[in-house]
Coordinates of C-alpha atoms in Angstrom, one line a residue:
M977 CA -32.0 -39.9 -64.2
S978 CA -31.2 -39.8 -67.1
S979 CA -30.3 -43.1 -69.2
E980 CA -26.2 -41.7 -69.2
T981 CA -26.0 -41.7 -65.4
Q982 CA -28.2 -44.7 -64.8
P983 CA -25.6 -47.4 -65.3
A984 CA -23.4 -45.3 -63.0
L985 CA -26.2 -45.0 -60.3
D986 CA -26.9 -48.6 -60.7
K987 CA -23.2 -49.3 -59.9
L988 CA -23.5 -47.0 -56.5
L989 CA -26.2 -48.8 -55.3
A990 CA -25.1 -52.0 -55.5
S991 CA -22.0 -51.2 -53.4
A992 CA -20.9 -52.4 -50.2
P993 CA -21.5 -48.9 -48.4
F994 CA -25.1 -48.3 -49.8
Q995 CA -25.7 -52.2 -49.0
R996 CA -24.1 -51.7 -45.6
C997 CA -26.4 -48.3 -45.4
R998 CA -29.5 -50.1 -46.2
H999 CA -28.9 -52.2 -43.5
E1000 CA -28.1 -49.5 -41.3
A1001 CA -31.6 -48.1 -41.9
A1002 CA -33.3 -51.2 -41.7
R1003 CA -32.4 -51.0 -38.1
T1004 CA -32.9 -47.6 -37.0
A1005 CA -35.8 -46.9 -39.1
N1006 CA -38.6 -47.6 -35.2
D1007 CA -35.9 -45.9 -33.7
P1008 CA -36.5 -42.7 -32.9
T1009 CA -33.5 -41.4 -30.5
A1010 CA -31.3 -43.3 -33.8
L1011 CA -32.7 -41.4 -36.4
T1012 CA -32.6 -37.9 -34.6
S1013 CA -28.7 -38.5 -34.1
L1014 CA -28.6 -39.6 -37.7
L1015 CA -30.4 -36.1 -38.4
D1016 CA -27.8 -34.0 -36.5
R1017 CA -24.7 -36.0 -37.8
V1018 CA -26.2 -34.9 -41.5
A1019 CA -26.6 -31.6 -40.2
A1020 CA -23.1 -31.5 -39.3
H1021 CA -21.4 -33.5 -41.9
E1022 CA -19.1 -31.4 -44.5
F1023 CA -16.8 -32.5 -47.5
G1024 CA -14.0 -31.4 -48.9
I1025 CA -15.5 -28.6 -50.3
G1026 CA -18.2 -27.7 -47.1
Q1027 CA -20.8 -28.1 -46.2
L1028 CA -23.8 -28.6 -49.5
P1029 CA -26.6 -26.1 -48.2
D1030 CA -26.4 -23.6 -51.1
T1031 CA -26.6 -26.1 -54.1
R1032 CA -28.5 -28.1 -55.2
G1033 CA -27.6 -31.2 -52.9
G1034 CA -28.8 -29.4 -50.3
I1035 CA -32.2 -29.1 -51.6
D1036 CA -31.5 -33.0 -51.8
I1037 CA -30.5 -32.9 -48.2
D1038 CA -33.5 -31.0 -46.8
I1039 CA -36.4 -33.0 -48.9
A1040 CA -35.0 -36.2 -47.6
C1041 CA -34.5 -34.8 -43.8
A1042 CA -37.8 -33.7 -43.4
V1043 CA -38.9 -37.1 -44.7
V1044 CA -37.0 -38.7 -41.4
D1045 CA -38.6 -35.7 -39.5
A1046 CA -42.1 -36.3 -40.0
H1047 CA -41.8 -40.3 -39.9
I1048 CA -40.4 -39.5 -36.3
A1049 CA -42.8 -37.4 -35.7
E1050 CA -45.2 -40.6 -36.9
L1051 CA -43.3 -42.5 -34.0
N1052 CA -43.4 -40.8 -31.6
A1053 CA -47.2 -40.0 -31.6
G1054 CA -47.3 -43.6 -32.2
D1055 CA -50.0 -45.1 -29.4
G1056 CA -46.7 -47.4 -27.8
T1057 CA -46.9 -50.1 -30.5
S1058 CA -44.2 -49.8 -33.4
A1059 CA -44.8 -48.3 -36.7
I1060 CA -42.9 -49.8 -39.2
A1061 CA -41.4 -47.4 -42.0
D1062 CA -42.3 -48.4 -45.2
A1063 CA -39.5 -49.0 -48.3
R1064 CA -39.6 -45.6 -49.7
C1065 CA -38.9 -43.9 -46.3
R1066 CA -36.3 -46.8 -45.6
L1067 CA -34.3 -45.6 -48.9
V1068 CA -34.5 -42.5 -48.0
I1069 CA -32.9 -43.1 -44.2
A1070 CA -30.2 -45.3 -46.2
A1071 CA -29.1 -42.4 -48.5
L1072 CA -28.7 -40.1 -44.9
H1073 CA -26.2 -43.5 -43.7
Y1074 CA -25.2 -43.0 -46.5
L1075 CA -24.2 -39.4 -47.0
V1076 CA -22.7 -39.6 -43.3
D1077 CA -20.2 -42.6 -43.6
K1078 CA -16.9 -42.1 -43.7
N1079 CA -16.3 -45.4 -46.2
D1080 CA -18.4 -45.0 -48.9
V1081 CA -17.8 -45.0 -52.3
I1082 CA -14.9 -41.3 -52.9
P1083 CA -14.2 -40.6 -49.7
D1084 CA -16.0 -37.5 -48.6
D1085 CA -12.3 -35.6 -47.8
L1086 CA -11.7 -35.4 -51.3
P1087 CA -12.5 -32.5 -53.6
E1088 CA -14.9 -34.7 -55.2
G1089 CA -16.2 -36.4 -52.7
H1090 CA -19.6 -35.4 -52.5
V1091 CA -20.4 -36.6 -55.9
D1092 CA -21.7 -40.1 -55.3
D1093 CA -23.4 -38.9 -52.2
V1094 CA -25.2 -36.2 -54.1
A1095 CA -26.4 -38.5 -56.5
V1096 CA -27.8 -41.1 -54.0
L1097 CA -30.0 -38.1 -51.9
R1098 CA -31.4 -36.9 -55.2
W1099 CA -31.8 -40.6 -56.2
A1100 CA -34.2 -40.8 -53.2
T1101 CA -35.5 -37.5 -53.4
H1102 CA -37.0 -39.3 -56.7
V1103 CA -38.0 -42.6 -54.7
A1104 CA -39.8 -40.2 -52.1
R1105 CA -41.9 -38.5 -54.0
G1106 CA -42.8 -41.2 -56.1
E1107 CA -41.2 -40.8 -59.3
A1108 CA -38.6 -43.8 -59.1
P1109 CA -38.9 -47.4 -58.0
A1110 CA -38.5 -47.9 -54.0
E1111 CA -36.3 -51.0 -55.3

Protein backbone atom coordinates (compact mmCIF):
# COMPACT_ATOMS: atom_id res chain seq x y z
CA MET A 1 0.00 0.00 0.00
CA SER A 2 1.29 3.44 -0.81
CA SER A 3 1.78 5.92 1.99
CA GLU A 4 -0.82 8.16 0.31
CA THR A 5 -3.58 5.55 0.56
CA GLN A 6 -2.70 4.22 4.03
CA PRO A 7 -4.70 6.83 6.05
CA ALA A 8 -7.81 6.13 3.96
CA LEU A 9 -7.32 2.38 4.36
CA ASP A 10 -6.77 2.74 8.12
CA LYS A 11 -10.03 4.70 8.37
CA LEU A 12 -11.85 2.06 6.33
CA LEU A 13 -10.48 -0.79 8.48
CA ALA A 14 -11.51 1.07 11.64
CA SER A 15 -15.03 1.72 10.31
CA ALA A 16 -18.07 0.26 12.03
CA PRO A 17 -19.00 -1.80 8.94
CA PHE A 18 -15.58 -3.49 8.79
CA GLN A 19 -15.55 -4.08 12.55
CA ARG A 20 -18.97 -5.71 12.21
CA CYS A 21 -17.54 -7.96 9.49
CA ARG A 22 -14.60 -8.89 11.72
CA HIS A 23 -17.05 -10.03 14.39
CA GLU A 24 -18.98 -12.03 11.80
CA ALA A 25 -15.73 -13.61 10.61
CA ALA A 26 -14.85 -14.64 14.15
CA ARG A 27 -18.31 -16.18 14.50
CA THR A 28 -18.19 -18.12 11.21
CA ALA A 29 -14.47 -18.94 10.83
CA ASN A 30 -14.85 -22.55 11.95
CA ASP A 31 -18.21 -23.29 10.35
CA PRO A 32 -17.72 -24.90 6.90
CA THR A 33 -21.41 -24.47 6.03
CA ALA A 34 -21.40 -20.75 6.83
CA LEU A 35 -18.13 -20.27 4.92
CA THR A 36 -19.48 -22.11 1.88
CA SER A 37 -22.57 -19.89 2.00
CA LEU A 38 -20.30 -16.83 2.18
CA LEU A 39 -18.37 -17.99 -0.90
CA ASP A 40 -21.68 -18.49 -2.75
CA ARG A 41 -22.74 -14.94 -1.83
CA VAL A 42 -19.38 -13.60 -3.04
CA ALA A 43 -19.73 -15.43 -6.37
CA ALA A 44 -23.20 -13.95 -6.90
CA HIS A 45 -22.38 -10.43 -5.68
CA GLU A 46 -22.77 -7.51 -8.07
CA PHE A 47 -21.85 -3.86 -7.76
CA GLY A 48 -23.29 -0.82 -9.49
CA ILE A 49 -20.78 -1.60 -12.25
CA GLY A 50 -21.66 -5.31 -12.33
CA GLN A 51 -19.24 -8.02 -11.22
CA LEU A 52 -15.47 -7.57 -10.85
CA PRO A 53 -14.04 -10.76 -12.40
CA ASP A 54 -12.07 -9.01 -15.16
CA THR A 55 -10.50 -6.35 -12.98
CA ARG A 56 -7.65 -6.29 -10.47
CA GLY A 57 -10.34 -6.62 -7.80
CA GLY A 58 -11.37 -9.92 -9.38
CA ILE A 59 -7.89 -11.31 -8.79
CA ASP A 60 -8.09 -10.32 -5.12
CA ILE A 61 -11.50 -11.97 -4.86
CA ASP A 62 -10.08 -15.18 -6.35
CA ILE A 63 -7.15 -15.19 -3.91
CA ALA A 64 -9.37 -14.49 -0.90
CA CYS A 65 -11.81 -17.21 -1.94
CA ALA A 66 -8.95 -19.67 -2.42
CA VAL A 67 -7.76 -18.99 1.15
CA VAL A 68 -11.26 -19.67 2.47
CA ASP A 69 -11.65 -22.78 0.27
CA ALA A 70 -8.40 -24.16 1.70
CA HIS A 71 -9.60 -23.40 5.23
CA ILE A 72 -12.92 -25.19 4.55
CA ALA A 73 -10.97 -28.22 3.29
CA GLU A 74 -8.91 -28.21 6.51
CA LEU A 75 -12.07 -28.02 8.61
CA ASN A 76 -13.73 -30.85 6.69
CA ALA A 77 -10.61 -33.04 6.90
CA GLY A 78 -10.37 -32.56 10.66
CA ASP A 79 -10.71 -35.33 13.19
CA GLY A 80 -13.86 -33.89 14.71
CA THR A 81 -12.09 -31.31 16.83
CA SER A 82 -12.60 -27.65 16.10
CA ALA A 83 -9.81 -26.00 14.14
CA ILE A 84 -9.07 -22.40 14.98
CA ALA A 85 -8.66 -20.11 12.00
CA ASP A 86 -5.53 -18.02 12.32
CA ALA A 87 -5.69 -14.24 12.37
CA ARG A 88 -4.81 -13.92 8.68
CA CYS A 89 -7.56 -16.30 7.64
CA ARG A 90 -10.12 -14.51 9.83
CA LEU A 91 -9.19 -11.18 8.22
CA VAL A 92 -9.65 -12.65 4.75
CA ILE A 93 -13.04 -13.99 5.86
CA ALA A 94 -13.89 -10.53 7.26
CA ALA A 95 -12.93 -8.94 3.92
CA LEU A 96 -15.27 -11.29 2.07
CA HIS A 97 -18.06 -10.52 4.53
CA TYR A 98 -17.37 -6.82 3.88
CA LEU A 99 -17.56 -7.43 0.13
CA VAL A 100 -21.12 -8.74 0.36
CA ASP A 101 -22.25 -6.39 3.15
CA LYS A 102 -24.99 -4.10 1.88
CA ASN A 103 -24.29 -1.61 4.68
CA ASP A 104 -20.60 -0.99 4.09
CA VAL A 105 -18.92 2.41 3.81
CA ILE A 106 -19.86 3.00 0.14
CA PRO A 107 -23.11 1.28 -0.93
CA ASP A 108 -22.45 -1.23 -3.70
CA ASP A 109 -25.34 -0.08 -5.86
CA LEU A 110 -23.55 3.24 -6.49
CA PRO A 111 -21.20 3.45 -9.49
CA GLU A 112 -18.24 3.89 -7.09
CA GLY A 113 -19.57 1.29 -4.64
CA HIS A 114 -16.78 -1.14 -5.38
CA VAL A 115 -13.91 1.16 -4.38
CA ASP A 116 -14.00 0.42 -0.66
CA ASP A 117 -14.55 -3.29 -1.24
CA VAL A 118 -11.57 -3.56 -3.59
CA ALA A 119 -9.38 -1.66 -1.10
CA VAL A 120 -10.31 -4.08 1.70
CA LEU A 121 -9.80 -7.10 -0.57
CA ARG A 122 -6.39 -5.89 -1.71
CA TRP A 123 -5.35 -5.34 1.89
CA ALA A 124 -6.63 -8.81 2.86
CA THR A 125 -4.68 -10.34 -0.03
CA HIS A 126 -1.52 -8.65 1.24
CA VAL A 127 -2.29 -9.95 4.74
CA ALA A 128 -2.84 -13.49 3.46
CA ARG A 129 0.48 -13.40 1.62
CA GLY A 130 2.24 -12.17 4.74
CA GLU A 131 3.02 -8.82 3.09
CA ALA A 132 1.00 -6.85 5.64
CA PRO A 133 0.51 -7.31 9.38
CA ALA A 134 -2.60 -9.17 10.52
CA GLU A 135 -3.84 -6.38 12.80
